[in-house]
Structure formats: structure tokens, C-alpha cells
mmCIF file with all atom_site columns, C-alpha atoms in Angstrom:
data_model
loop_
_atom_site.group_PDB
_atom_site.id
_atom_site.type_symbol
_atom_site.label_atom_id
_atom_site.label_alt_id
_atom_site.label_comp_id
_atom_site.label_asym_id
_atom_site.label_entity_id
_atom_site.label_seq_id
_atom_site.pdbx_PDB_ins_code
_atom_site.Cartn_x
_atom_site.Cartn_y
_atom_site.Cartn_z
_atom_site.occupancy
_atom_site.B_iso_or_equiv
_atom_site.pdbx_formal_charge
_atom_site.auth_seq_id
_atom_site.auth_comp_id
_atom_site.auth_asym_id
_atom_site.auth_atom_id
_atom_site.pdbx_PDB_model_num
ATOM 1   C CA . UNK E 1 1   ? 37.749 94.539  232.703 1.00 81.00 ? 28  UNK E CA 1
ATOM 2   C CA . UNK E 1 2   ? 35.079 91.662  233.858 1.00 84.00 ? 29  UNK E CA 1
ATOM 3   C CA . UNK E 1 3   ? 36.002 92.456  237.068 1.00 90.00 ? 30  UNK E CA 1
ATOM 4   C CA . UNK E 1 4   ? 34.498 96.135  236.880 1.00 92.00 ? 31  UNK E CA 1
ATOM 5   C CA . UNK E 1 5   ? 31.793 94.757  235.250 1.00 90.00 ? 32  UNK E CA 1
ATOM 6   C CA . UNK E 1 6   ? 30.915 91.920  237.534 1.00 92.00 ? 33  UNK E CA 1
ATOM 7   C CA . UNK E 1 7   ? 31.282 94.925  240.277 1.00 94.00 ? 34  UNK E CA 1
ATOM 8   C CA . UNK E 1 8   ? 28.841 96.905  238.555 1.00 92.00 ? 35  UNK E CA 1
ATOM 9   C CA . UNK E 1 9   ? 26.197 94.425  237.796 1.00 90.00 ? 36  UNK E CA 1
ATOM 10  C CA . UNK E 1 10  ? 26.056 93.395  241.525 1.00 93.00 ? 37  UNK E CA 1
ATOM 11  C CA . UNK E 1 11  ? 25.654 96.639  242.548 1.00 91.00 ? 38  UNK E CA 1
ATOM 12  C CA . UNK E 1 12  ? 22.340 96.755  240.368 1.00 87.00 ? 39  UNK E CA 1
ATOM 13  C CA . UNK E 1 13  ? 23.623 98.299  237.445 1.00 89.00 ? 40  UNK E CA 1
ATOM 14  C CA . UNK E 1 14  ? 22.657 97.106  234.066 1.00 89.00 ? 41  UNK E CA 1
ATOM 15  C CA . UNK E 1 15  ? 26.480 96.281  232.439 1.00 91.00 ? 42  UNK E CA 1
ATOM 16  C CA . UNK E 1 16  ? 26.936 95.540  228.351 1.00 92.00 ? 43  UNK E CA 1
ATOM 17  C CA . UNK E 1 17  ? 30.370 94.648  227.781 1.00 89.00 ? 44  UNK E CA 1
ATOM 18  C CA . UNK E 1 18  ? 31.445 94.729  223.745 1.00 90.00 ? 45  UNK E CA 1
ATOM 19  C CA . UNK E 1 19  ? 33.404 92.362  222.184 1.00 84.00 ? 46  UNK E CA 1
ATOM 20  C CA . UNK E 1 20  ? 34.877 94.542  219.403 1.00 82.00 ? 47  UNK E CA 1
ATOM 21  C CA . UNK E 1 21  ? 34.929 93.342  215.895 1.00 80.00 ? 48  UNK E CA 1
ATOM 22  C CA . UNK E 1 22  ? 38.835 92.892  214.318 1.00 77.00 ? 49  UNK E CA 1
ATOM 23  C CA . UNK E 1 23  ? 40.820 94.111  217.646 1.00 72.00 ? 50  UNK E CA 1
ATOM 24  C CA . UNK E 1 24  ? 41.172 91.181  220.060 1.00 69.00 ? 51  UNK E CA 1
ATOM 25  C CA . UNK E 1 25  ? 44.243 89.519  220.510 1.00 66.00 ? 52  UNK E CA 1
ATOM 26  C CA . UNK E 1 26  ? 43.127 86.252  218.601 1.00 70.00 ? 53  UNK E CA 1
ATOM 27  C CA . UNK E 1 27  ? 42.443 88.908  215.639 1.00 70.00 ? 54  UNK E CA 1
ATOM 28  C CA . UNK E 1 28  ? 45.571 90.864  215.515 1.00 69.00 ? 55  UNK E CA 1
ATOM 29  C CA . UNK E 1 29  ? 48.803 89.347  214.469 1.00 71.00 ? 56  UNK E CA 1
ATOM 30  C CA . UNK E 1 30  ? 51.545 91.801  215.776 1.00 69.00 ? 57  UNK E CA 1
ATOM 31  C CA . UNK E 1 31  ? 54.145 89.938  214.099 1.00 77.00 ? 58  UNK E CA 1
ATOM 32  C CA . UNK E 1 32  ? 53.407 89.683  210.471 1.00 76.00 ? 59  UNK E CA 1
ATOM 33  C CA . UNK E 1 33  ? 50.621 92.250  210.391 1.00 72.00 ? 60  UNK E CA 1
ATOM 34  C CA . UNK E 1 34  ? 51.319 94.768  212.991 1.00 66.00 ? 61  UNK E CA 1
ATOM 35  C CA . UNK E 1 35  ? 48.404 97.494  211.498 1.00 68.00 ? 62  UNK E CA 1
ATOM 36  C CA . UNK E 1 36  ? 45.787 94.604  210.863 1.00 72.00 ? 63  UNK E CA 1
ATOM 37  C CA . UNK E 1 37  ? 42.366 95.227  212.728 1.00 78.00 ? 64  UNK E CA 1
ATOM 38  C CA . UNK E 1 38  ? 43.578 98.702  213.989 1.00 83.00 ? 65  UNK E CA 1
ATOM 39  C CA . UNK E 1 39  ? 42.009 101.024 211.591 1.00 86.00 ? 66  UNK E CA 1
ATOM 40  C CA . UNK E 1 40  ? 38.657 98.713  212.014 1.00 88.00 ? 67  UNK E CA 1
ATOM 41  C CA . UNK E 1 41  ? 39.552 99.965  216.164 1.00 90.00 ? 68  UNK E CA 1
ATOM 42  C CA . UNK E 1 42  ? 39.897 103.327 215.146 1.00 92.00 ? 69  UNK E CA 1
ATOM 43  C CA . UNK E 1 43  ? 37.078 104.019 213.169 1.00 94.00 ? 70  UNK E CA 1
ATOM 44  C CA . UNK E 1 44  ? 34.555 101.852 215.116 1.00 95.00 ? 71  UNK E CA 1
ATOM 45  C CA . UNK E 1 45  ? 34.854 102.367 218.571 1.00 95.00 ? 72  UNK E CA 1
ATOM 46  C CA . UNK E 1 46  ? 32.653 104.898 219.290 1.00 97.00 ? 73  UNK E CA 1
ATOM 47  C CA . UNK E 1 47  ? 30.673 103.723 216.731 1.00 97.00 ? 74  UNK E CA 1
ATOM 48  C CA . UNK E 1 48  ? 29.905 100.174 218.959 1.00 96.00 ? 75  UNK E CA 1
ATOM 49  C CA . UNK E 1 49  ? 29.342 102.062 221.980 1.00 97.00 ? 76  UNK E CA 1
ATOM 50  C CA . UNK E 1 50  ? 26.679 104.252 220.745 1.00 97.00 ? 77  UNK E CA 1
ATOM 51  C CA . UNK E 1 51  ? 25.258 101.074 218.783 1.00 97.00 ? 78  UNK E CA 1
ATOM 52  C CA . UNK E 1 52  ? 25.256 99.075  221.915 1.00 96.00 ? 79  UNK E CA 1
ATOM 53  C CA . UNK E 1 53  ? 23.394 102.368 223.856 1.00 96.00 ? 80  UNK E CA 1
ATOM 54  C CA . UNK E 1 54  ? 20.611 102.553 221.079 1.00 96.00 ? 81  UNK E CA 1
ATOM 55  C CA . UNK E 1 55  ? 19.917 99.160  221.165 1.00 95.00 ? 82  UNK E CA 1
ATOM 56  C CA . UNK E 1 56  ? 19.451 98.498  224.991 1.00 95.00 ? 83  UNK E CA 1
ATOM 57  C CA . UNK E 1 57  ? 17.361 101.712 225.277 1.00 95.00 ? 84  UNK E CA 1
ATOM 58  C CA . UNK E 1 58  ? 15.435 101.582 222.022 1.00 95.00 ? 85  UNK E CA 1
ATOM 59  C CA . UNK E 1 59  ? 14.753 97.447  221.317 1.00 94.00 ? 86  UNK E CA 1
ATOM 60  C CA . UNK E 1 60  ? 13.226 95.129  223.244 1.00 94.00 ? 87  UNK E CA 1
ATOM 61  C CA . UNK E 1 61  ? 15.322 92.621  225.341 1.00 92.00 ? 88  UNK E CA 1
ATOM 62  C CA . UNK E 1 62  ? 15.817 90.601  228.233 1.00 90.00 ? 89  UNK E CA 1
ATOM 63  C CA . UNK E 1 63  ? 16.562 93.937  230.580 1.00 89.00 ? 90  UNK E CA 1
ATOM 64  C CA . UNK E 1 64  ? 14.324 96.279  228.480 1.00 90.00 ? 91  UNK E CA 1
ATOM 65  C CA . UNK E 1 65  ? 12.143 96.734  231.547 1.00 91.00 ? 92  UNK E CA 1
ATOM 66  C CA . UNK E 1 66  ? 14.595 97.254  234.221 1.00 91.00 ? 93  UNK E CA 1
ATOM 67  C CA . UNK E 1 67  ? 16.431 99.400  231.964 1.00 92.00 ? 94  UNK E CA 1
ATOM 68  C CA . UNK E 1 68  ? 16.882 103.369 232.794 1.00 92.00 ? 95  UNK E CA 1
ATOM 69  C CA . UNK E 1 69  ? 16.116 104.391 229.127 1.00 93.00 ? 96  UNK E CA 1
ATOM 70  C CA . UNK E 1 70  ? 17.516 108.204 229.545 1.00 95.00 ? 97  UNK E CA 1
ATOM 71  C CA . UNK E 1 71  ? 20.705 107.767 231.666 1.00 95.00 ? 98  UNK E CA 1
ATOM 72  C CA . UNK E 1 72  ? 23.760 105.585 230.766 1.00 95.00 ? 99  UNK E CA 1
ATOM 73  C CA . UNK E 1 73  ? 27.083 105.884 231.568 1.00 96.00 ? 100 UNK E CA 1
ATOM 74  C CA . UNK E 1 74  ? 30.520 104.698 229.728 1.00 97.00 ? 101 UNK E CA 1
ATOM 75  C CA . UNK E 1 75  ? 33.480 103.493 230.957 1.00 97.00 ? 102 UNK E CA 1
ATOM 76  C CA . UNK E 1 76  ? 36.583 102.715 228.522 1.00 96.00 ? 103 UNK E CA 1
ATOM 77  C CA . UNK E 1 77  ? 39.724 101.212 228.658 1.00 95.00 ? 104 UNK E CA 1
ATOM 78  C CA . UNK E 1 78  ? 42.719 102.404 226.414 1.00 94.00 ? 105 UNK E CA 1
ATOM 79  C CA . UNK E 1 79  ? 41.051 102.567 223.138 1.00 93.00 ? 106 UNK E CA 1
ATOM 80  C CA . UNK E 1 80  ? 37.785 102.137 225.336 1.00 94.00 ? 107 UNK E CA 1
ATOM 81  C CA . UNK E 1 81  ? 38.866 105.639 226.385 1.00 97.00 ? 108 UNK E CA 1
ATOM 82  C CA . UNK E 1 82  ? 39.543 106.640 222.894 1.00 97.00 ? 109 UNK E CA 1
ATOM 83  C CA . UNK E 1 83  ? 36.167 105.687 222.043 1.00 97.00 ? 110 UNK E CA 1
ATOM 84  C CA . UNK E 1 84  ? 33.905 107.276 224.831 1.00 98.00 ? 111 UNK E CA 1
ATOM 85  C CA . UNK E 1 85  ? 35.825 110.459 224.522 1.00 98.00 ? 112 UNK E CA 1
ATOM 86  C CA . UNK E 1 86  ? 34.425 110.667 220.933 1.00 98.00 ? 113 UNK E CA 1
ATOM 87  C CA . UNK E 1 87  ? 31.104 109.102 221.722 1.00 98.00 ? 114 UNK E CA 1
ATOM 88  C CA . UNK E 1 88  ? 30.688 112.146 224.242 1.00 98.00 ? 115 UNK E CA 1
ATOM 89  C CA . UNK E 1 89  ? 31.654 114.776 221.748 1.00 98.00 ? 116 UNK E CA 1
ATOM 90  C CA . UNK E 1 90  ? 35.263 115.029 221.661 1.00 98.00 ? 117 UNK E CA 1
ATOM 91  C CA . UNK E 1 91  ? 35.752 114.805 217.747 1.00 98.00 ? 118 UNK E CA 1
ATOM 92  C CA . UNK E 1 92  ? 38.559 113.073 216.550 1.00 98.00 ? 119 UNK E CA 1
ATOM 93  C CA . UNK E 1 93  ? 41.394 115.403 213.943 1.00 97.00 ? 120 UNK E CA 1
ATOM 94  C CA . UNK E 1 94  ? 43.715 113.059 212.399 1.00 97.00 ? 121 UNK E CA 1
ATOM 95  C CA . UNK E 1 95  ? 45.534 114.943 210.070 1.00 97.00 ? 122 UNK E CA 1
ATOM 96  C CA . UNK E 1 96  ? 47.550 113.414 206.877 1.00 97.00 ? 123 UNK E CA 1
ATOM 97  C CA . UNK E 1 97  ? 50.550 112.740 209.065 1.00 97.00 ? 124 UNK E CA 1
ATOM 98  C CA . UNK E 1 98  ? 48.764 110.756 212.086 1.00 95.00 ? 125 UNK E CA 1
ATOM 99  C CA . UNK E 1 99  ? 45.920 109.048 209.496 1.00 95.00 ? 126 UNK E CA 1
ATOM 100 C CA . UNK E 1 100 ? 49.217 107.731 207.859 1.00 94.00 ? 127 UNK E CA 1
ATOM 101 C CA . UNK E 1 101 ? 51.385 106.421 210.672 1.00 92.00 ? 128 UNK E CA 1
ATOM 102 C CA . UNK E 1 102 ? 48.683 105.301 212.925 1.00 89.00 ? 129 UNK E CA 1
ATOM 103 C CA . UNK E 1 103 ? 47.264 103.237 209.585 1.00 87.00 ? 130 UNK E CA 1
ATOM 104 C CA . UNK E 1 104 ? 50.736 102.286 207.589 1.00 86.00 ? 131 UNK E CA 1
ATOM 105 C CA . UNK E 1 105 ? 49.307 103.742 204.571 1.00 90.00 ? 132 UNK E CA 1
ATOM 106 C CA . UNK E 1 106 ? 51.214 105.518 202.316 1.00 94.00 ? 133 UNK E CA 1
ATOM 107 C CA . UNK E 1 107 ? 49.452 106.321 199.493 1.00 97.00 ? 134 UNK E CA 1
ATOM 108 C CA . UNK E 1 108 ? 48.518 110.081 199.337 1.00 97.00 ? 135 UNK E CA 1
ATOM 109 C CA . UNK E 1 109 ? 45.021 109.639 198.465 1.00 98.00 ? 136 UNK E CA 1
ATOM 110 C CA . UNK E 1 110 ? 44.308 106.843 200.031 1.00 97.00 ? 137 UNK E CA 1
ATOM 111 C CA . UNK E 1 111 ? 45.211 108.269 203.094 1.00 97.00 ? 138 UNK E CA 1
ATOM 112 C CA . UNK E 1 112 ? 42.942 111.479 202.470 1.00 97.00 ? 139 UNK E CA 1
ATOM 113 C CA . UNK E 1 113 ? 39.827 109.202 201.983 1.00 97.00 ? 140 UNK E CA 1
ATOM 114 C CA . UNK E 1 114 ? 40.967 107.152 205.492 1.00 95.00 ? 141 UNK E CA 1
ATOM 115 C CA . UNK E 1 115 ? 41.269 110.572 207.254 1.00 96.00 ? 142 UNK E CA 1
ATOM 116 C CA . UNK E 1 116 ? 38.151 111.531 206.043 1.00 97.00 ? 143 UNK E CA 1
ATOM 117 C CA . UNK E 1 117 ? 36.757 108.498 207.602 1.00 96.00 ? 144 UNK E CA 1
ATOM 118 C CA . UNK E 1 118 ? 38.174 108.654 210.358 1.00 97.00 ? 145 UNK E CA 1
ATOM 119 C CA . UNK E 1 119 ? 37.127 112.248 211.321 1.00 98.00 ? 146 UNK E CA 1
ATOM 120 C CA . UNK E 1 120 ? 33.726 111.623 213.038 1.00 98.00 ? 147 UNK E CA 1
ATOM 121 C CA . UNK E 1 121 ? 31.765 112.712 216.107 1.00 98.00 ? 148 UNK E CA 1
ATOM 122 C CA . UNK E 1 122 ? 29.916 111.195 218.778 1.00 98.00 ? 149 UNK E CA 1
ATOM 123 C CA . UNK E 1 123 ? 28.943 107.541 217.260 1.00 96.00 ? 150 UNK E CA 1
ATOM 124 C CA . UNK E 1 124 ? 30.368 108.385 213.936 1.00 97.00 ? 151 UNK E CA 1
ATOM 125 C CA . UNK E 1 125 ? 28.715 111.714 212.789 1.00 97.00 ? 152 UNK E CA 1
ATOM 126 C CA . UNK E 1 126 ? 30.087 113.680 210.227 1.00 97.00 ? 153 UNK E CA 1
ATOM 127 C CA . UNK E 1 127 ? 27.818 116.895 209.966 1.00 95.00 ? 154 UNK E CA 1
ATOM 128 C CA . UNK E 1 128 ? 25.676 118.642 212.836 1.00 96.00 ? 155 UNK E CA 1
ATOM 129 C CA . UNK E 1 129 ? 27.077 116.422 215.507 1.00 96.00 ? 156 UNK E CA 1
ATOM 130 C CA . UNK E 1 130 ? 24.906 115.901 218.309 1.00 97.00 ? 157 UNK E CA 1
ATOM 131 C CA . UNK E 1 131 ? 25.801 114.043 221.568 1.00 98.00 ? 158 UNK E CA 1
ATOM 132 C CA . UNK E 1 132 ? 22.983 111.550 222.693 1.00 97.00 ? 159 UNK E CA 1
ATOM 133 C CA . UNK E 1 133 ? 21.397 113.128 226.313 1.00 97.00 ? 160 UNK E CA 1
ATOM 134 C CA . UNK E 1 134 ? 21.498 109.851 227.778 1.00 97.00 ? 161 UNK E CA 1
ATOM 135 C CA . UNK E 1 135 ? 25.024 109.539 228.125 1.00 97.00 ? 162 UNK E CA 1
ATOM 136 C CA . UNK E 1 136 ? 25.633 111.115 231.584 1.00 96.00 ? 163 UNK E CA 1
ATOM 137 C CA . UNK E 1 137 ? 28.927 110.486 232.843 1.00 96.00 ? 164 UNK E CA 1
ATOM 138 C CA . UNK E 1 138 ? 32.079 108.879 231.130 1.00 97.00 ? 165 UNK E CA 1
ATOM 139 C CA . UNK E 1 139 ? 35.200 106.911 232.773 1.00 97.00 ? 166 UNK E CA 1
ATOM 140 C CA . UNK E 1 140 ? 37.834 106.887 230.658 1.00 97.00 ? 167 UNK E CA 1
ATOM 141 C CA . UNK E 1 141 ? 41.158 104.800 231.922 1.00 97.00 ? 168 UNK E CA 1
ATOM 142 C CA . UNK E 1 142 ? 44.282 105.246 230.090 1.00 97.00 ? 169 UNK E CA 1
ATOM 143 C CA . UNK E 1 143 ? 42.350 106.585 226.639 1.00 97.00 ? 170 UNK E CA 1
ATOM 144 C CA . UNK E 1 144 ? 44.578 106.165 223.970 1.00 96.00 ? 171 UNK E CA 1
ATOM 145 C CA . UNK E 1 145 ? 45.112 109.288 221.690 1.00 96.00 ? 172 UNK E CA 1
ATOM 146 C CA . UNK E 1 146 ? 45.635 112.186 223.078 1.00 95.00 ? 173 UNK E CA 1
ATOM 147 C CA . UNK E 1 147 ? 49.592 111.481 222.998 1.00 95.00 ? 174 UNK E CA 1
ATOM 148 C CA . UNK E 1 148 ? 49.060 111.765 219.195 1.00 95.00 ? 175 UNK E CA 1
ATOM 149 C CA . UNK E 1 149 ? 46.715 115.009 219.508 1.00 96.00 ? 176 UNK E CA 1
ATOM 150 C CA . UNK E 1 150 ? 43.712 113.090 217.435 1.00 97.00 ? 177 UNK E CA 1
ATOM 151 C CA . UNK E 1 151 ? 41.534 114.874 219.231 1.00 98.00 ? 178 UNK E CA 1
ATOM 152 C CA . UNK E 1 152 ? 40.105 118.195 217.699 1.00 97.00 ? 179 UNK E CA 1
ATOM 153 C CA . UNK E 1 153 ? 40.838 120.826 220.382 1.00 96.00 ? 180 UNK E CA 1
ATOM 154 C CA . UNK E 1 154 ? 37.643 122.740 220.107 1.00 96.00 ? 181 UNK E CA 1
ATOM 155 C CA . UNK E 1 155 ? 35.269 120.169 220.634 1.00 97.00 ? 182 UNK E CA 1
ATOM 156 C CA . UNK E 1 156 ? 37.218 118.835 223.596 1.00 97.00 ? 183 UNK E CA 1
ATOM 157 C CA . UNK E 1 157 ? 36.141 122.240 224.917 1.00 97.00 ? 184 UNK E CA 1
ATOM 158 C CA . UNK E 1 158 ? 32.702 121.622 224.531 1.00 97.00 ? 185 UNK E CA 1
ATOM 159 C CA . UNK E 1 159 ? 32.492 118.475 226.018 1.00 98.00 ? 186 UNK E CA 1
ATOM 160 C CA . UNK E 1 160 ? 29.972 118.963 228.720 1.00 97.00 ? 187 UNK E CA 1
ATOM 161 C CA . UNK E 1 161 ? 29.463 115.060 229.905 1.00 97.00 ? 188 UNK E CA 1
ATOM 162 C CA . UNK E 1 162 ? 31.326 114.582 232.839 1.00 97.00 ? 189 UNK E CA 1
ATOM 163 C CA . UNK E 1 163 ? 34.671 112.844 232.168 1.00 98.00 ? 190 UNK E CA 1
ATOM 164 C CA . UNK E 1 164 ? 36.644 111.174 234.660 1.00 97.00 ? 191 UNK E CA 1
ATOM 165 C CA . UNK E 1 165 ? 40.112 110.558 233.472 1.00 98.00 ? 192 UNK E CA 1
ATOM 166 C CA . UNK E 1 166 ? 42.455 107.654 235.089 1.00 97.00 ? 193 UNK E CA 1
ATOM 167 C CA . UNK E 1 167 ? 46.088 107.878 234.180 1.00 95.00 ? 194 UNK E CA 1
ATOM 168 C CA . UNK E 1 168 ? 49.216 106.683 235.296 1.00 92.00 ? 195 UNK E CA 1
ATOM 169 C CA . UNK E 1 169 ? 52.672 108.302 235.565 1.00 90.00 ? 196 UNK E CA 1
ATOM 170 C CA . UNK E 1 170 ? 54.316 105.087 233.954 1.00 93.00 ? 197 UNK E CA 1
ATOM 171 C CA . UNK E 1 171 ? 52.100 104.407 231.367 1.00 92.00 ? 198 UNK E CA 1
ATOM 172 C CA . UNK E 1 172 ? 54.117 103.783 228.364 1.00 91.00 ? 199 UNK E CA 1
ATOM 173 C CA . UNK E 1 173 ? 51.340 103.582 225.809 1.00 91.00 ? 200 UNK E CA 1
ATOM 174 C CA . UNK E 1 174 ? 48.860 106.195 225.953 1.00 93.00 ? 201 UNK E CA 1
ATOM 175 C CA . UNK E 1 175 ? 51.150 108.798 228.279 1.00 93.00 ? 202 UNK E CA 1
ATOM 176 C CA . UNK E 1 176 ? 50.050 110.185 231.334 1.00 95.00 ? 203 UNK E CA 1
ATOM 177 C CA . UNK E 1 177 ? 50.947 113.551 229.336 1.00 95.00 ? 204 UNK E CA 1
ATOM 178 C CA . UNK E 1 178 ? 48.686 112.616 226.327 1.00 96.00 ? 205 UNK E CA 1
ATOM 179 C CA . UNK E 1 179 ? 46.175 112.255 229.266 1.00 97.00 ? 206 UNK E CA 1
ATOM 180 C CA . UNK E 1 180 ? 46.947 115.002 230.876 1.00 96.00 ? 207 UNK E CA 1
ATOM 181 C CA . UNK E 1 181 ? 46.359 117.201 228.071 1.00 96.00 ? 208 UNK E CA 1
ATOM 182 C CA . UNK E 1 182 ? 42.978 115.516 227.222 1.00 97.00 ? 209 UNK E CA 1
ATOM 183 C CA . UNK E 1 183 ? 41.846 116.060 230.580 1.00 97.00 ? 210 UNK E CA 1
ATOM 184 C CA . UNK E 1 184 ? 43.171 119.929 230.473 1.00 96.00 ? 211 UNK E CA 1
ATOM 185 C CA . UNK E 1 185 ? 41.186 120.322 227.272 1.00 97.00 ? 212 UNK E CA 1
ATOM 186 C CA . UNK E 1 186 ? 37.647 118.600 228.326 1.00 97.00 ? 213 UNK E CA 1
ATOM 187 C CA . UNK E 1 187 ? 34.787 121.386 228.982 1.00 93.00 ? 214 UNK E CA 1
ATOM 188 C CA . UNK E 1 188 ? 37.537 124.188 229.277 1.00 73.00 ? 215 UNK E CA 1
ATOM 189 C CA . UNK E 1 189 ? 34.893 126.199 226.844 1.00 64.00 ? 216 UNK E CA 1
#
């Protein structure tokens, strides 16, 4: 998504792009490990983009002076998407099943411990979760999950960061229905 990026910095906007640890294609090997760097992606994400936000509003850098400190915006591509909706409060809920298919694990326990992990809030919060003010508008394209329901339904409701949703009716990955029903569920509280 350079492109977008490239768009947005020359329109004055101050752009971080994230090269995500374990989930490029020169990290995964589809072929003879099709779950390897995934569960890194899954449990990360949001966790990068909220890192990346609390370092270019809190440290000091080569755009720490140009930088608007309180206002940011996200915009996420596939598991992008899957990421910002979580960074802006939409919890994930993988449940035994899901933690277990989406991971290849099989073992009972370990597959309560990774659902346990994987459960988190805005940035990776566990307990009191609270949504960082400066995020003020999200863009999520195609975000991954929702065709799997690993979003919890109640705190999709209290989302109250704008969210614009892109979809597409031939998307064979993340489902314009999975998208459809994320975007029916977003602030509906």
C-alpha cells in the first residue's frame, strides 16, 4: 500500500508504514509451514500499531515537531484491518474452536493458553481496556476476521472511532459478508 502512503505524505500528512515482524512473504512458507508467522500476525497486530502511535507522539524523532501529538488516524489492509479494528476497541473472542483452526494447534491446553493470548483489546490489553483518544478515525480495507466472528460482539458496539469499512463483493478471503457484519456491528450501542 506505498502508493496510499506516498499519497498521504504528499498531501502533508505524517505516514509510518510497519513492516510486521514474522508475516511477510519472505517469512512465511505456505508450502511446508502453512501456520508459521500467523499466530505472531494475530496476536501482534494491533499491538505494532499502537507501538508505532506511542512512539511518534511520545519520543523524540525526526518529525517530532511537525507531529499532531493528539490526532492520528489508521488505515489497514486485510489483517491491517484486523488489527485497527482491535486497536480502536473492537476486542477480539476467539473461542477454542477458531484459536485452534486459525493456529493448527491441537492440543487442548495449549490451545486454552493461545486463546487466552489472543483475547486482547486495543494494543493488547487484557483488563480495563481503554482506547487511546488520539486515534480519530480508522480505514479498514478488506479486515480479515469477521468471516470467522473473532470479534467480541459487544465491544464492536462500543466502538465509537469512526470506522470506514472497504469491501468487495468478490473477495474470497476476508468475505464481503464477514465485512458486512463487522461494519453492522461497529458503534450499533
Amino acid at each position: 500500500m506505498f502508493y496510499l502512503a506516498e499519497h498521504l505524505a504528499s498531501h502533508g500528512y505524517i505516514v509510518a508504514a510497519i513492516d510486521h515482524t514474522d508475516s511477510t512473504n519472505a517469512e512465511v512458507d505456505m508450502k511446508s509451514n502453512p501456520f508459521g508467522g500467523f499466530f505472531s500476525t494475530l496476536l501482534n497486530r494491533s499491538r505494532d500499531q499502537q507501538f508505532t502511535l506511542n512512539y511518534l507522539t511520545t519520543k523524540s524523532h525526526f518529525a517530532s515537531t511537525t507531529i499532531d501529538k493528539n490526532k492520528a488516524g489508521l488505515i489497514g489492509y486485510s489483517m491491517g484491518g484486523y488489527g485497527a479494528v482491535n486497536t480502536v476497541g473492537g476486542c477480539y473472542n476467539f473461542t477454542e474452536a477458531t484459536s485452534s483452526a486459525i493456529t493448527g494447534i491441537k492440543d487442548p491446553e495449549q490451545v486454552k493458553k493461545i486463546m487466552a493470548l489472543l483475547n486482547s483489546c486495543a494494543g493488547g490489553q487484557y483488563q480495563n481496556v481503554k482506547v487511546d483518544s488520539k486515534w480519530q478515525a480508522v480505514v479498514a480495507m478488506a479486515p480479515w476476521g469477521g468471516q470467522h466472528n473473532l470479534f467480541n460482539k459487544q465491544a464492536l458496539a462500543k466502538v465509537t472511532t469512526p470506522i470506514l469499512y472497504v469491501s468487495g463483493d468478490l473477495d474470497d478471503v476476508s468475505g464481503y459478508d464477514g465485512i458486512t457484519s463487522l461494519y453492522e456491528k461497529t458503534g450499533s450501542n
